[in-house]
CSV table of C-alpha atoms in Angstrom, one decimal:
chain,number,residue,atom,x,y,z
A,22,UNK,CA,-115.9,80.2,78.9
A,23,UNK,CA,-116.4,78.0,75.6
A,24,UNK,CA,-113.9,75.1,75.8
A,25,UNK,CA,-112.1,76.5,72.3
A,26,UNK,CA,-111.7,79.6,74.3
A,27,UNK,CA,-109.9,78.0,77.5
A,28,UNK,CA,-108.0,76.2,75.5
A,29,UNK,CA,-106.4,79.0,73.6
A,30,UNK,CA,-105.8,80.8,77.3
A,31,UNK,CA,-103.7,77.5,78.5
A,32,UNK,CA,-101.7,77.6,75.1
A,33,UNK,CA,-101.0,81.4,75.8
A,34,UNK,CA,-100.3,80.6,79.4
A,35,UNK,CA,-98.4,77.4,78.8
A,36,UNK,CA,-96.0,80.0,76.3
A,37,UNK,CA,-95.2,82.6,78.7
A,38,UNK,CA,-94.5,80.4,81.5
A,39,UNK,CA,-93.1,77.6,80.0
A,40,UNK,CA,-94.7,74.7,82.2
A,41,UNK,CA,-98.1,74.5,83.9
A,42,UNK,CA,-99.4,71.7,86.1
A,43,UNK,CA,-102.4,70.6,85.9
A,44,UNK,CA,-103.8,71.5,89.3
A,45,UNK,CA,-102.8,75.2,88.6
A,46,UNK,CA,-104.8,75.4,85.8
A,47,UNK,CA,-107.5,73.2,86.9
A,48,UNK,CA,-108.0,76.1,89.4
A,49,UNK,CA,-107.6,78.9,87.4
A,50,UNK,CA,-110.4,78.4,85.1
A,51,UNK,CA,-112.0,76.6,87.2
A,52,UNK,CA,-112.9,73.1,86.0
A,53,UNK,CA,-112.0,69.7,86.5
A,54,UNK,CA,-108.3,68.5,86.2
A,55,UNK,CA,-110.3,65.5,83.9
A,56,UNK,CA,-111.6,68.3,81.9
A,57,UNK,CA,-107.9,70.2,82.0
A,58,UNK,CA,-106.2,66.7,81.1
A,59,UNK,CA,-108.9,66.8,78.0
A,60,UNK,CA,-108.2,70.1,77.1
A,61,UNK,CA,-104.1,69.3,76.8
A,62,UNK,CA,-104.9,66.3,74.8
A,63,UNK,CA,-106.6,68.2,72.3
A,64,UNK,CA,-103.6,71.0,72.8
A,65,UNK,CA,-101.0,68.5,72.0
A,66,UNK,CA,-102.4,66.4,69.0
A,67,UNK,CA,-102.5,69.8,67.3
A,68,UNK,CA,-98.9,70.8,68.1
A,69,UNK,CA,-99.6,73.7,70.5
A,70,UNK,CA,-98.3,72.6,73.4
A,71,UNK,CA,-96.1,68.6,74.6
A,72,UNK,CA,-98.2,66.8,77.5
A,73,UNK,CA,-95.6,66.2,80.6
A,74,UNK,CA,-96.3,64.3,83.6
A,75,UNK,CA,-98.5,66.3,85.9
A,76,UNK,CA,-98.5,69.2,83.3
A,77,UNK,CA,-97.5,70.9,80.1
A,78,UNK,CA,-95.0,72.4,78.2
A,79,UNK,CA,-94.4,74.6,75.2
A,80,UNK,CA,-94.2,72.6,71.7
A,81,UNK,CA,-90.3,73.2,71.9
A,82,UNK,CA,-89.6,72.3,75.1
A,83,UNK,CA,-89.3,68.6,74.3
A,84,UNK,CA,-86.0,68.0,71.8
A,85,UNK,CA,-84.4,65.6,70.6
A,86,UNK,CA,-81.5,67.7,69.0
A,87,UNK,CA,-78.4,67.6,70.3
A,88,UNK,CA,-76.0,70.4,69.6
A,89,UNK,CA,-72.5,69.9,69.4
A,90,UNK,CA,-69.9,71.9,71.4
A,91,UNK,CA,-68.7,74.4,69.1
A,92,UNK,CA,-72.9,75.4,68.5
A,93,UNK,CA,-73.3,75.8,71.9
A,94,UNK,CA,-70.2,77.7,73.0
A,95,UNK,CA,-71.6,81.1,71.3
A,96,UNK,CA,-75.3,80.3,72.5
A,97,UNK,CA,-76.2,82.4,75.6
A,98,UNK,CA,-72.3,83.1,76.5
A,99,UNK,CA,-72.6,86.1,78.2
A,100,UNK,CA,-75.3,84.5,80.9
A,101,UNK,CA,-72.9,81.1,81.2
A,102,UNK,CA,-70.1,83.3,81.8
A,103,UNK,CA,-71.6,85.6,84.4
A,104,UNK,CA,-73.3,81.5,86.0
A,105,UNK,CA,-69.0,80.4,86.1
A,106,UNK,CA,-67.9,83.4,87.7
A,107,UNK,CA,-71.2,82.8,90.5
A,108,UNK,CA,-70.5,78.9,90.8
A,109,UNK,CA,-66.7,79.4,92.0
A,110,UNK,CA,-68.4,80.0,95.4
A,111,UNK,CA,-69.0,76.3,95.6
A,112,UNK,CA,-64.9,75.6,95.1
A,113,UNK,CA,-63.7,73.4,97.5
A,114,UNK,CA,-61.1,75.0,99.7
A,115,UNK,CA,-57.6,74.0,98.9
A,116,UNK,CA,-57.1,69.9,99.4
A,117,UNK,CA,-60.1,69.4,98.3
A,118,UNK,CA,-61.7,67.5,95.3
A,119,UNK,CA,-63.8,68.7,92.6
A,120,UNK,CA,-65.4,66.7,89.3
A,121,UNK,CA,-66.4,68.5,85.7
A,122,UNK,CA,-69.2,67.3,83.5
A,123,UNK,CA,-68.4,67.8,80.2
A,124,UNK,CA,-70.9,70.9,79.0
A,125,UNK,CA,-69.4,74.8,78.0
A,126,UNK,CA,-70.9,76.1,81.2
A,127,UNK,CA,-68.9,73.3,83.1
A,128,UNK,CA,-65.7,74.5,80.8
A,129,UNK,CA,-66.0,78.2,82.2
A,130,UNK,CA,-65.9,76.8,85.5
A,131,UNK,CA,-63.2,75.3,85.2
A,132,UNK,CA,-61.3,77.5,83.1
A,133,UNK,CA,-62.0,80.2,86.2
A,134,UNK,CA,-60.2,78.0,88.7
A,135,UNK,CA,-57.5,80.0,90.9
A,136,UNK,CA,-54.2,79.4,90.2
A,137,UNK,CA,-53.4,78.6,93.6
A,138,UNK,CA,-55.7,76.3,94.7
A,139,UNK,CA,-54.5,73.2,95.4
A,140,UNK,CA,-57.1,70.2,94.1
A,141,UNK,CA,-57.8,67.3,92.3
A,142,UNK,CA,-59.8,67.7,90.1
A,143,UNK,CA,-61.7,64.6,87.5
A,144,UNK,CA,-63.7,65.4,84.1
A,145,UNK,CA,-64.7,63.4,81.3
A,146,UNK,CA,-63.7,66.4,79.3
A,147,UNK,CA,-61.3,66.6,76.9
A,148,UNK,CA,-61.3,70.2,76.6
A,149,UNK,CA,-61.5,70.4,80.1
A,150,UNK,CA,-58.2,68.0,81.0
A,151,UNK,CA,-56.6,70.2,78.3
A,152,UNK,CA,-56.8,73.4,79.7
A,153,UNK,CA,-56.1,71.8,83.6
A,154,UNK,CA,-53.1,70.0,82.4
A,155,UNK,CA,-51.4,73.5,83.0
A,156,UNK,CA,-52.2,74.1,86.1
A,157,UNK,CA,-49.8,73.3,88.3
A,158,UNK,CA,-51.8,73.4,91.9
A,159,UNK,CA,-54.0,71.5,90.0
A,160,UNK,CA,-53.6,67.0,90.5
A,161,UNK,CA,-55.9,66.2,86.9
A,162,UNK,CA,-57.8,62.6,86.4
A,163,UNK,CA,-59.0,62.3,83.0
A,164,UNK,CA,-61.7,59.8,82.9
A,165,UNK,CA,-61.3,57.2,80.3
A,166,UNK,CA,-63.7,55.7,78.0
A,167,UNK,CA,-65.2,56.3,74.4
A,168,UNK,CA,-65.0,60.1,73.0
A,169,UNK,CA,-68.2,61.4,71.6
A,170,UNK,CA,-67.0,63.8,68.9
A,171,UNK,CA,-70.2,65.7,69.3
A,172,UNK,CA,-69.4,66.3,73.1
A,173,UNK,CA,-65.6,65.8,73.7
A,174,UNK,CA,-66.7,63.9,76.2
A,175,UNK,CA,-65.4,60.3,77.7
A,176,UNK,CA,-68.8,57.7,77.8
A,177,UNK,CA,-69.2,54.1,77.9
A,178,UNK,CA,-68.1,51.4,80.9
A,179,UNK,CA,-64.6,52.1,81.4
A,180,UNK,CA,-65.9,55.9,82.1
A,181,UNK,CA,-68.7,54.6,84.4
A,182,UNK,CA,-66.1,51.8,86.2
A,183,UNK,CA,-64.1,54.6,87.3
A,184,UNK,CA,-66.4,56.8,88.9
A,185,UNK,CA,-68.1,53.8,90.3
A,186,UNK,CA,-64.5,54.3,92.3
A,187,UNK,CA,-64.6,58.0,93.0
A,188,UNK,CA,-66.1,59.9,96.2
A,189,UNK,CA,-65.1,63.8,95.5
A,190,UNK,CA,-66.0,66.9,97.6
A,191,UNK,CA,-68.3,69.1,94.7
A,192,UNK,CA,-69.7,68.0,91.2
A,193,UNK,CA,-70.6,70.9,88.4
A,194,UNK,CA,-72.8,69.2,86.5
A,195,UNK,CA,-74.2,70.8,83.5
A,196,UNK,CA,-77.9,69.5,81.8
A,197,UNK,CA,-79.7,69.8,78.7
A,198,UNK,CA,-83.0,70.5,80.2
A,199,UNK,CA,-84.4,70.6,84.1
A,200,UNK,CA,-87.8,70.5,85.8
A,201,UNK,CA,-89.1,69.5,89.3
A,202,UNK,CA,-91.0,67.1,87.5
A,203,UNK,CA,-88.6,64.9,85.0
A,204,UNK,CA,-85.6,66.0,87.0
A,205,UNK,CA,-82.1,67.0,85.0
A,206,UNK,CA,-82.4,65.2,81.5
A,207,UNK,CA,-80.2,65.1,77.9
A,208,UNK,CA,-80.8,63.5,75.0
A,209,UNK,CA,-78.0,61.1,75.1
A,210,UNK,CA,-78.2,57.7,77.0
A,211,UNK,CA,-74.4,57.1,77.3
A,212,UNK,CA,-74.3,60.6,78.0
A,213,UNK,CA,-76.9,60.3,80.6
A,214,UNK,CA,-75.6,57.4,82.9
A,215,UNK,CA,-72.2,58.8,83.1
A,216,UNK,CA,-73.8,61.9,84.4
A,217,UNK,CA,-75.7,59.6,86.6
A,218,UNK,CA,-72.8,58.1,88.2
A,219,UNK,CA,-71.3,62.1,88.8
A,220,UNK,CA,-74.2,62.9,90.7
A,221,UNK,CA,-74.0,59.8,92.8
A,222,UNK,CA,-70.2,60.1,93.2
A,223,UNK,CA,-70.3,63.3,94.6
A,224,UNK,CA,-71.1,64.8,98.1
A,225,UNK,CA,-72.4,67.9,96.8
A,226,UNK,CA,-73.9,68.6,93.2
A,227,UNK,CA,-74.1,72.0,92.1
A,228,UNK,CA,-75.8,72.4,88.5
A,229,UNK,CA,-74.8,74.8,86.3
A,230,UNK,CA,-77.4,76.2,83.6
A,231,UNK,CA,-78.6,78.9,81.8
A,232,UNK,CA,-82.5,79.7,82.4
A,233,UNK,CA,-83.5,78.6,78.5
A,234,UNK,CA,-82.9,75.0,80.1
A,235,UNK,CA,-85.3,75.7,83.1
A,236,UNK,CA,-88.6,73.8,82.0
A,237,UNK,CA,-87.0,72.0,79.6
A,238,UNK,CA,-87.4,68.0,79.2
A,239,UNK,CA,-84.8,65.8,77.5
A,240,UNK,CA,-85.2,62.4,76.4
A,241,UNK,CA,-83.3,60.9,79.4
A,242,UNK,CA,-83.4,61.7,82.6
A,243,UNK,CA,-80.2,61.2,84.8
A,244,UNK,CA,-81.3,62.7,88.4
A,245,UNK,CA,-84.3,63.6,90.5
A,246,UNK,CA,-84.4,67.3,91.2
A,247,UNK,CA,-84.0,66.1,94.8
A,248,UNK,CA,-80.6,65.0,94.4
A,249,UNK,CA,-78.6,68.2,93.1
A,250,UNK,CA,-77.7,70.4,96.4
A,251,UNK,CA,-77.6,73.7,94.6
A,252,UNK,CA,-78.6,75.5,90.7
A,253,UNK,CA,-76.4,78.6,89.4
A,254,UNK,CA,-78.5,79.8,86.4
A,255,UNK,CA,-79.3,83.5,85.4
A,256,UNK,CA,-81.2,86.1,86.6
A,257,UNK,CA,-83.7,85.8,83.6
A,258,UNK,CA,-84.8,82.8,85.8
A,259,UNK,CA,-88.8,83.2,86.1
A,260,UNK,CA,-89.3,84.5,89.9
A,261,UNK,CA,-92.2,81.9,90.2
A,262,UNK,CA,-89.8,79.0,88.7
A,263,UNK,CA,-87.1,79.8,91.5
A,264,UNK,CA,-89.6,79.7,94.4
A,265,UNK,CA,-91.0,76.2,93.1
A,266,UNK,CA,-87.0,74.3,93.1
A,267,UNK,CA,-86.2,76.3,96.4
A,268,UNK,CA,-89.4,74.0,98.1
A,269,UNK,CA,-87.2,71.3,96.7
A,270,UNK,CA,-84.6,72.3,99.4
A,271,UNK,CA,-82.2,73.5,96.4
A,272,UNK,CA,-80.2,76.4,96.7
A,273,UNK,CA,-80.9,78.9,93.8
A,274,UNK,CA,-78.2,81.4,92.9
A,275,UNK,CA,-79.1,83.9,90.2
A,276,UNK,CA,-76.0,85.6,88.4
């Protein structure tokens, strides 16, 4: 095989998988990783695919737009709603604690809570904190901090000094992009390290995201795959793409 021609198979592969390291395709075609690492250079500097570490990516896997909340409430809604009704399996029983991430996935969670369960529960969210506010069985903690109109969510060093405090039972996070690679990434910094300081806060982290964010990386990474405990996603979750974050020890649920 011509190299023209094996590089047009790892841009077709790279597509329908979505990432590709570059050991797998080293074998595959049977060459070098040197000569795969060339062969992604040349990929890249003509748009066809985004060099990661260890790999590569489709072209628009890598984004630095952030969509606001009311853009991403009606994108994929029937998958985050079926992911919310999945995730409720991870509620702590009654007396427990539970934190929400700001994110529409995290908002369906939330918004599926039983009346009757007795928790506190902490978000950054102001549409979150809005619709808990009438729960009675529910004891709310509104983070403070900074609003980001594009988010409705609390940021900045109050929000961080807070959770800094905080030790809760389960965290639904929700990300802008994850690999086993980069980790769980969005495009935000503030956004980022108050995420950051969920994940550390918590005693079990349970991400919740549709599969179009699976092999997907952001401009800031805020955990190592290795530090979320479970991933609800849905069942358009590639088969091969589950098996590789379940050797990560992470519980994948499919809904």
């Amino acid at each position: 095989m011509y190299a023209e021609e094996r590089q047009q198979a790892i841009a077709a592969l790279v597509g329908e998988r979505g990432r590709v390291s570059v050991t797998e395709l080293a074998e595959q075609y049977g060459v070098t990783t040197e000569t795969v690492r060339r062969d992604l250079a040349v990929l890249d500097r003509m748009g066809l695919l985004r060099r990661v570490h260890g790999g590569a990516v489709p072209a628009a896997a890598l984004t630095a737009i952030e969509l606001g909340t009311g853009e991403r409430e009606h994108s994929r809604a029937a998958e985050k709603d079926r992911i919310a009704k999945a995730a409720l399996d991870f509620l702590p029983r009654s007396g427990g604690s539970v934190l929400f991430d700001a994110g529409t996935t995290t908002a369906r969670v939330a918004a599926l809570l039983p009346a009757d369960r007795d928790l506190v529960a902490v978000t950054n969210s102001v549409p979150i904190a809005a619709r808990l506010s009438g729960y009675t069985a529910v004891r709310l903690q509104l983070l403070g901090g900074r609003v980001r109109g594009l988010t409705q969510a609390a940021v900045g060093p109050e929000t961080l000094r807070m959770l800094g405090d905080l030790r809760v039972d389960v965290a639904f996070i929700g990300t802008n992009a994850l690999t086993g690679g980069h980790g769980l990434s969005t495009p935000d910094p503030d956004e980022a390290a108050v995420k950051r300081a969920m994940v550390a806060a918590a005693h079990r982290v349970v991400v919740v995201a549709d599969s179009s964010k699976i092999g997907r990386e952001d401009f800031v990474r805020f955990a190592a795959i290795e530090e979320i405990d479970a991933l609800v996603t849905d069942d358009e979750l590639l088969p091969s793409v589950r098996n590789e974050l379940s050797e990560y020890g992470i519980e994948v649920v499919t809904a």
